[in-house]
């Protein structure tokens, strides 16, 4: 059985309930369960194979959302455990209902930065598919990711190459405000970081994470959606040096 846990820490207002309902319906309509995609429209390669062998590894997805990708890894690889972490109570509950019985899958409700800081050198792989890396100040989250990785461990994340309206990504560390609604219909906003690749590389270096490679996926658009560019960035915590 999978392990289902939660945090007593207040993760703040749940900004994801309405989006989560739409995402779940869209994934089911498209037959997305059991798949793993990094790209914006969730239809182009590479997939989970980009991560290589995960045998015996401790893996965590930060901002796991509906949990589809984390469940896929737990089912198809020989990880020691996959943690699906999200700060949204509604997303956590959706993940629990859909994947609560998947072996080697741990579901956690917590804020990513504090959760990682409290678990130094605990993970071999941290990954995010348009997840916490897009919605948490990278000046706080990236050092926490680095601290949570074993020496030699890896971070892999996908992020927007530009805004949905085609506007260029930011060349300074600032977020944009996205409109959303709370569960009771109250209007709210959430922050999203859409950053230039050179800025991501600088932020990773500041967190002592070395960029290994970057893949770029261009998609002409889907179902009336605009053309989108996805960046998949892989970075590693330096391994310990043996004297």
mmCIF file of C-alpha atoms in Angstrom:
data_model
loop_
_atom_site.group_PDB
_atom_site.id
_atom_site.type_symbol
_atom_site.label_atom_id
_atom_site.label_comp_id
_atom_site.label_asym_id
_atom_site.label_seq_id
_atom_site.Cartn_x
_atom_site.Cartn_y
_atom_site.Cartn_z
ATOM 1 C CA UNK A 1 0.000 0.000 0.000
ATOM 2 C CA UNK A 2 1.119 3.548 -0.554
ATOM 3 C CA UNK A 3 1.779 5.890 2.353
ATOM 4 C CA UNK A 4 -0.633 8.816 2.662
ATOM 5 C CA UNK A 5 0.548 11.572 4.971
ATOM 6 C CA UNK A 6 -0.093 15.237 5.567
ATOM 7 C CA UNK A 7 1.538 18.181 7.287
ATOM 8 C CA UNK A 8 0.092 20.131 10.165
ATOM 9 C CA UNK A 9 1.656 23.281 8.755
ATOM 10 C CA UNK A 10 -0.791 25.780 7.250
ATOM 11 C CA UNK A 11 -0.154 25.872 3.507
ATOM 12 C CA UNK A 12 -2.302 28.971 3.006
ATOM 13 C CA UNK A 13 -5.471 29.472 0.932
ATOM 14 C CA UNK A 14 -6.089 26.731 -1.609
ATOM 15 C CA UNK A 15 -5.716 28.416 -4.999
ATOM 16 C CA UNK A 16 -5.955 25.208 -7.011
ATOM 17 C CA UNK A 17 -9.385 23.695 -6.437
ATOM 18 C CA UNK A 18 -11.057 25.023 -9.590
ATOM 19 C CA UNK A 19 -8.004 24.369 -11.754
ATOM 20 C CA UNK A 20 -7.683 20.858 -10.309
ATOM 21 C CA UNK A 21 -11.261 20.004 -11.273
ATOM 22 C CA UNK A 22 -10.672 21.201 -14.850
ATOM 23 C CA UNK A 23 -7.312 19.393 -15.081
ATOM 24 C CA UNK A 24 -8.763 16.117 -13.847
ATOM 25 C CA UNK A 25 -11.636 16.254 -16.350
ATOM 26 C CA UNK A 26 -9.284 17.140 -19.205
ATOM 27 C CA UNK A 27 -6.835 14.350 -18.362
ATOM 28 C CA UNK A 28 -9.604 11.774 -18.201
ATOM 29 C CA UNK A 29 -11.136 12.956 -21.469
ATOM 30 C CA UNK A 30 -7.743 12.707 -23.177
ATOM 31 C CA UNK A 31 -6.977 9.281 -21.683
ATOM 32 C CA UNK A 32 -3.910 10.673 -19.903
ATOM 33 C CA UNK A 33 -3.873 8.336 -16.895
ATOM 34 C CA UNK A 34 -0.758 6.168 -16.910
ATOM 35 C CA UNK A 35 1.273 8.645 -18.981
ATOM 36 C CA UNK A 36 4.204 10.958 -18.260
ATOM 37 C CA UNK A 37 4.897 14.091 -20.303
ATOM 38 C CA UNK A 38 7.066 17.136 -19.624
ATOM 39 C CA UNK A 39 5.651 19.467 -22.281
ATOM 40 C CA UNK A 40 2.959 22.123 -21.875
ATOM 41 C CA UNK A 41 0.278 20.342 -23.905
ATOM 42 C CA UNK A 42 1.171 16.960 -22.417
ATOM 43 C CA UNK A 43 1.563 15.140 -25.721
ATOM 44 C CA UNK A 44 5.191 15.270 -26.912
ATOM 45 C CA UNK A 45 8.389 13.476 -25.908
ATOM 46 C CA UNK A 46 10.560 12.847 -24.106
ATOM 47 C CA UNK A 47 8.733 11.168 -21.237
ATOM 48 C CA UNK A 48 9.830 9.437 -18.052
ATOM 49 C CA UNK A 49 12.726 7.802 -19.904
ATOM 50 C CA UNK A 50 14.517 11.155 -19.712
ATOM 51 C CA UNK A 51 15.147 10.387 -16.020
ATOM 52 C CA UNK A 52 17.049 7.185 -16.747
ATOM 53 C CA UNK A 53 17.106 4.260 -14.326
ATOM 54 C CA UNK A 54 15.513 5.041 -10.969
ATOM 55 C CA UNK A 55 16.307 1.685 -9.354
ATOM 56 C CA UNK A 56 16.502 2.044 -5.580
ATOM 57 C CA UNK A 57 16.209 5.834 -5.707
ATOM 58 C CA UNK A 58 14.271 8.126 -3.387
ATOM 59 C CA UNK A 59 12.300 10.426 -5.698
ATOM 60 C CA UNK A 60 10.090 13.441 -4.967
ATOM 61 C CA UNK A 61 7.837 15.493 -7.223
ATOM 62 C CA UNK A 62 7.358 19.036 -5.917
ATOM 63 C CA UNK A 63 3.993 20.410 -6.931
ATOM 64 C CA UNK A 64 2.603 17.003 -7.909
ATOM 65 C CA UNK A 65 -0.898 18.278 -8.686
ATOM 66 C CA UNK A 66 -3.204 15.409 -9.618
ATOM 67 C CA UNK A 67 -0.330 12.971 -9.005
ATOM 68 C CA UNK A 68 -0.422 11.371 -12.445
ATOM 69 C CA UNK A 69 3.306 11.555 -13.139
ATOM 70 C CA UNK A 70 4.339 10.436 -9.652
ATOM 71 C CA UNK A 71 1.972 7.453 -9.819
ATOM 72 C CA UNK A 72 3.395 6.541 -13.226
ATOM 73 C CA UNK A 73 6.941 6.446 -11.841
ATOM 74 C CA UNK A 74 5.906 4.440 -8.789
ATOM 75 C CA UNK A 75 4.164 1.881 -11.009
ATOM 76 C CA UNK A 76 6.754 1.542 -13.767
ATOM 77 C CA UNK A 77 10.148 1.910 -12.047
ATOM 78 C CA UNK A 78 11.951 0.223 -9.180
ATOM 79 C CA UNK A 79 12.316 3.313 -6.993
ATOM 80 C CA UNK A 80 12.579 2.843 -3.266
ATOM 81 C CA UNK A 81 9.798 5.429 -2.958
ATOM 82 C CA UNK A 82 8.169 8.267 -4.911
ATOM 83 C CA UNK A 83 6.866 11.193 -2.869
ATOM 84 C CA UNK A 84 4.091 13.263 -4.449
ATOM 85 C CA UNK A 85 4.205 16.612 -2.628
ATOM 86 C CA UNK A 86 1.682 19.408 -3.032
ATOM 87 C CA UNK A 87 0.593 22.383 -0.919
ATOM 88 C CA UNK A 88 -3.003 22.305 -2.192
ATOM 89 C CA UNK A 89 -5.434 20.383 0.005
ATOM 90 C CA UNK A 90 -7.782 19.825 -2.944
ATOM 91 C CA UNK A 91 -4.974 18.507 -5.181
ATOM 92 C CA UNK A 92 -3.775 16.264 -2.353
ATOM 93 C CA UNK A 93 -7.280 14.854 -1.958
ATOM 94 C CA UNK A 94 -7.650 14.266 -5.710
ATOM 95 C CA UNK A 95 -4.317 12.468 -5.728
ATOM 96 C CA UNK A 96 -5.320 10.375 -2.718
ATOM 97 C CA UNK A 97 -8.598 9.319 -4.351
ATOM 98 C CA UNK A 98 -6.953 8.419 -7.661
ATOM 99 C CA UNK A 99 -3.654 6.910 -6.546
ATOM 100 C CA UNK A 100 -3.853 6.241 -2.813
ATOM 101 C CA UNK A 101 -3.332 2.503 -3.321
ATOM 102 C CA UNK A 102 -0.274 2.667 -5.612
ATOM 103 C CA UNK A 103 2.681 0.821 -4.015
ATOM 104 C CA UNK A 104 5.825 2.845 -3.205
ATOM 105 C CA UNK A 105 3.914 6.134 -3.595
ATOM 106 C CA UNK A 106 3.851 8.545 -0.644
ATOM 107 C CA UNK A 107 1.382 11.432 -0.789
ATOM 108 C CA UNK A 108 2.258 14.518 1.260
ATOM 109 C CA UNK A 109 0.408 17.779 1.859
ATOM 110 C CA UNK A 110 3.014 20.448 2.659
ATOM 111 C CA UNK A 111 4.736 23.577 1.359
ATOM 112 C CA UNK A 112 7.700 22.538 -0.763
ATOM 113 C CA UNK A 113 10.447 24.808 0.596
ATOM 114 C CA UNK A 114 9.935 24.013 4.270
ATOM 115 C CA UNK A 115 9.409 20.296 3.595
ATOM 116 C CA UNK A 116 12.689 20.004 1.670
ATOM 117 C CA UNK A 117 14.710 22.092 4.131
ATOM 118 C CA UNK A 118 13.652 19.751 6.916
ATOM 119 C CA UNK A 119 14.958 16.707 4.987
ATOM 120 C CA UNK A 120 18.621 17.354 4.128
ATOM 121 C CA UNK A 121 20.309 14.885 1.759
ATOM 122 C CA UNK A 122 17.151 12.753 1.592
ATOM 123 C CA UNK A 123 16.484 12.428 -2.151
ATOM 124 C CA UNK A 124 18.296 11.153 -5.223
ATOM 125 C CA UNK A 125 15.952 12.969 -7.601
ATOM 126 C CA UNK A 126 13.729 16.038 -7.264
ATOM 127 C CA UNK A 127 11.523 16.797 -10.255
ATOM 128 C CA UNK A 128 8.714 19.164 -11.216
ATOM 129 C CA UNK A 129 6.408 19.309 -14.239
ATOM 130 C CA UNK A 130 5.215 22.936 -14.306
ATOM 131 C CA UNK A 131 4.905 22.509 -10.560
ATOM 132 C CA UNK A 132 6.446 24.156 -7.509
ATOM 133 C CA UNK A 133 9.425 25.432 -9.504
ATOM 134 C CA UNK A 134 7.004 27.646 -11.443
ATOM 135 C CA UNK A 135 4.977 28.833 -8.446
ATOM 136 C CA UNK A 136 7.520 29.381 -5.652
ATOM 137 C CA UNK A 137 10.174 32.072 -5.449
ATOM 138 C CA UNK A 138 13.250 30.280 -6.877
ATOM 139 C CA UNK A 139 15.539 32.202 -4.519
ATOM 140 C CA UNK A 140 13.931 30.229 -1.677
ATOM 141 C CA UNK A 141 13.082 26.952 -3.363
ATOM 142 C CA UNK A 142 16.263 26.162 -5.291
ATOM 143 C CA UNK A 143 18.558 26.246 -2.216
ATOM 144 C CA UNK A 144 16.026 24.001 -0.439
ATOM 145 C CA UNK A 145 16.093 21.577 -3.372
ATOM 146 C CA UNK A 146 19.889 21.518 -3.320
ATOM 147 C CA UNK A 147 19.949 20.836 0.420
ATOM 148 C CA UNK A 148 17.442 17.984 0.084
ATOM 149 C CA UNK A 149 19.466 16.159 -2.567
ATOM 150 C CA UNK A 150 22.123 13.574 -1.840
ATOM 151 C CA UNK A 151 25.536 14.722 -3.139
ATOM 152 C CA UNK A 152 25.431 13.904 -6.841
ATOM 153 C CA UNK A 153 21.618 13.993 -6.825
ATOM 154 C CA UNK A 154 19.612 15.533 -9.645
ATOM 155 C CA UNK A 155 16.904 18.146 -10.179
ATOM 156 C CA UNK A 156 14.835 17.957 -13.377
ATOM 157 C CA UNK A 157 12.018 20.389 -14.104
ATOM 158 C CA UNK A 158 9.937 21.688 -16.980
ATOM 159 C CA UNK A 159 9.003 25.341 -17.175
ATOM 160 C CA UNK A 160 7.599 27.817 -19.678
ATOM 161 C CA UNK A 161 9.968 29.190 -22.290
ATOM 162 C CA UNK A 162 7.724 32.265 -22.694
ATOM 163 C CA UNK A 163 4.322 33.524 -21.602
ATOM 164 C CA UNK A 164 1.178 32.002 -23.118
ATOM 165 C CA UNK A 165 0.557 35.220 -25.056
ATOM 166 C CA UNK A 166 3.994 34.931 -26.663
ATOM 167 C CA UNK A 167 5.597 37.596 -24.472
ATOM 168 C CA UNK A 168 9.279 36.968 -23.764
ATOM 169 C CA UNK A 169 10.237 35.510 -20.363
ATOM 170 C CA UNK A 170 11.496 37.759 -17.611
ATOM 171 C CA UNK A 171 15.179 38.711 -17.554
ATOM 172 C CA UNK A 172 14.979 39.763 -13.892
ATOM 173 C CA UNK A 173 13.736 37.765 -10.925
ATOM 174 C CA UNK A 174 10.124 38.747 -10.757
ATOM 175 C CA UNK A 175 6.810 36.940 -10.923
ATOM 176 C CA UNK A 176 3.571 37.637 -12.701
ATOM 177 C CA UNK A 177 0.153 37.588 -11.036
ATOM 178 C CA UNK A 178 -2.324 35.048 -12.406
ATOM 179 C CA UNK A 179 -6.044 35.363 -11.674
ATOM 180 C CA UNK A 180 -7.768 32.429 -9.979
ATOM 181 C CA UNK A 181 -10.684 31.800 -7.625
ATOM 182 C CA UNK A 182 -10.961 30.150 -4.230
ATOM 183 C CA UNK A 183 -13.313 27.250 -3.571
ATOM 184 C CA UNK A 184 -16.078 29.650 -2.511
ATOM 185 C CA UNK A 185 -15.735 31.686 -5.700
ATOM 186 C CA UNK A 186 -13.739 34.526 -4.142
ATOM 187 C CA UNK A 187 -11.336 36.077 -6.700
ATOM 188 C CA UNK A 188 -7.653 35.629 -5.905
ATOM 189 C CA UNK A 189 -4.248 35.692 -7.579
ATOM 190 C CA UNK A 190 -1.239 33.393 -7.623
ATOM 191 C CA UNK A 191 2.376 34.099 -8.513
ATOM 192 C CA UNK A 192 4.108 32.398 -11.452
ATOM 193 C CA UNK A 193 7.773 32.696 -12.415
ATOM 194 C CA UNK A 194 8.393 32.695 -16.192
ATOM 195 C CA UNK A 195 12.123 33.302 -16.453
ATOM 196 C CA UNK A 196 14.730 33.549 -19.170
ATOM 197 C CA UNK A 197 16.956 30.477 -19.513
ATOM 198 C CA UNK A 198 20.102 32.433 -18.619
ATOM 199 C CA UNK A 199 18.388 33.602 -15.431
ATOM 200 C CA UNK A 200 17.426 30.040 -14.497
ATOM 201 C CA UNK A 201 21.034 28.993 -15.059
ATOM 202 C CA UNK A 202 22.263 31.819 -12.814
ATOM 203 C CA UNK A 203 19.773 30.960 -10.072
ATOM 204 C CA UNK A 204 20.756 27.302 -10.191
ATOM 205 C CA UNK A 205 24.441 28.208 -9.901
ATOM 206 C CA UNK A 206 23.666 30.430 -6.912
ATOM 207 C CA UNK A 207 22.029 27.420 -5.256
ATOM 208 C CA UNK A 208 25.131 25.274 -5.971
ATOM 209 C CA UNK A 209 23.365 23.237 -8.637
ATOM 210 C CA UNK A 210 25.256 22.617 -11.869
ATOM 211 C CA UNK A 211 23.271 22.653 -15.119
ATOM 212 C CA UNK A 212 23.752 19.340 -16.931
ATOM 213 C CA UNK A 213 21.560 19.858 -19.990
ATOM 214 C CA UNK A 214 18.555 21.757 -21.320
ATOM 215 C CA UNK A 215 15.976 20.419 -23.753
ATOM 216 C CA UNK A 216 13.577 22.692 -25.627
ATOM 217 C CA UNK A 217 10.221 21.517 -26.975
ATOM 218 C CA UNK A 218 8.296 23.697 -29.423
ATOM 219 C CA UNK A 219 4.598 22.979 -29.990
ATOM 220 C CA UNK A 220 2.519 24.781 -32.616
ATOM 221 C CA UNK A 221 -0.555 24.658 -30.382
ATOM 222 C CA UNK A 222 -3.458 22.381 -29.560
ATOM 223 C CA UNK A 223 -7.238 22.759 -29.593
ATOM 224 C CA UNK A 224 -7.052 26.453 -30.367
ATOM 225 C CA UNK A 225 -4.287 26.987 -27.826
ATOM 226 C CA UNK A 226 -1.298 29.180 -28.697
ATOM 227 C CA UNK A 227 2.158 27.963 -29.728
ATOM 228 C CA UNK A 228 4.161 27.075 -26.616
ATOM 229 C CA UNK A 229 7.791 26.440 -25.755
ATOM 230 C CA UNK A 230 8.778 24.146 -22.895
ATOM 231 C CA UNK A 231 12.221 24.115 -21.293
ATOM 232 C CA UNK A 232 13.318 20.928 -19.520
ATOM 233 C CA UNK A 233 16.279 21.751 -17.293
ATOM 234 C CA UNK A 234 18.465 19.175 -15.563
ATOM 235 C CA UNK A 235 20.897 20.220 -12.832
ATOM 236 C CA UNK A 236 22.940 18.280 -10.277
ATOM 237 C CA UNK A 237 24.255 18.816 -6.789
ATOM 238 C CA UNK A 238 28.043 18.337 -6.870
ATOM 239 C CA UNK A 239 29.212 14.923 -5.681
ATOM 240 C CA UNK A 240 31.483 14.646 -2.659
ATOM 241 C CA UNK A 241 35.181 14.692 -3.459
ATOM 242 C CA UNK A 242 37.225 11.820 -2.084
ATOM 243 C CA UNK A 243 40.720 12.780 -0.967
#
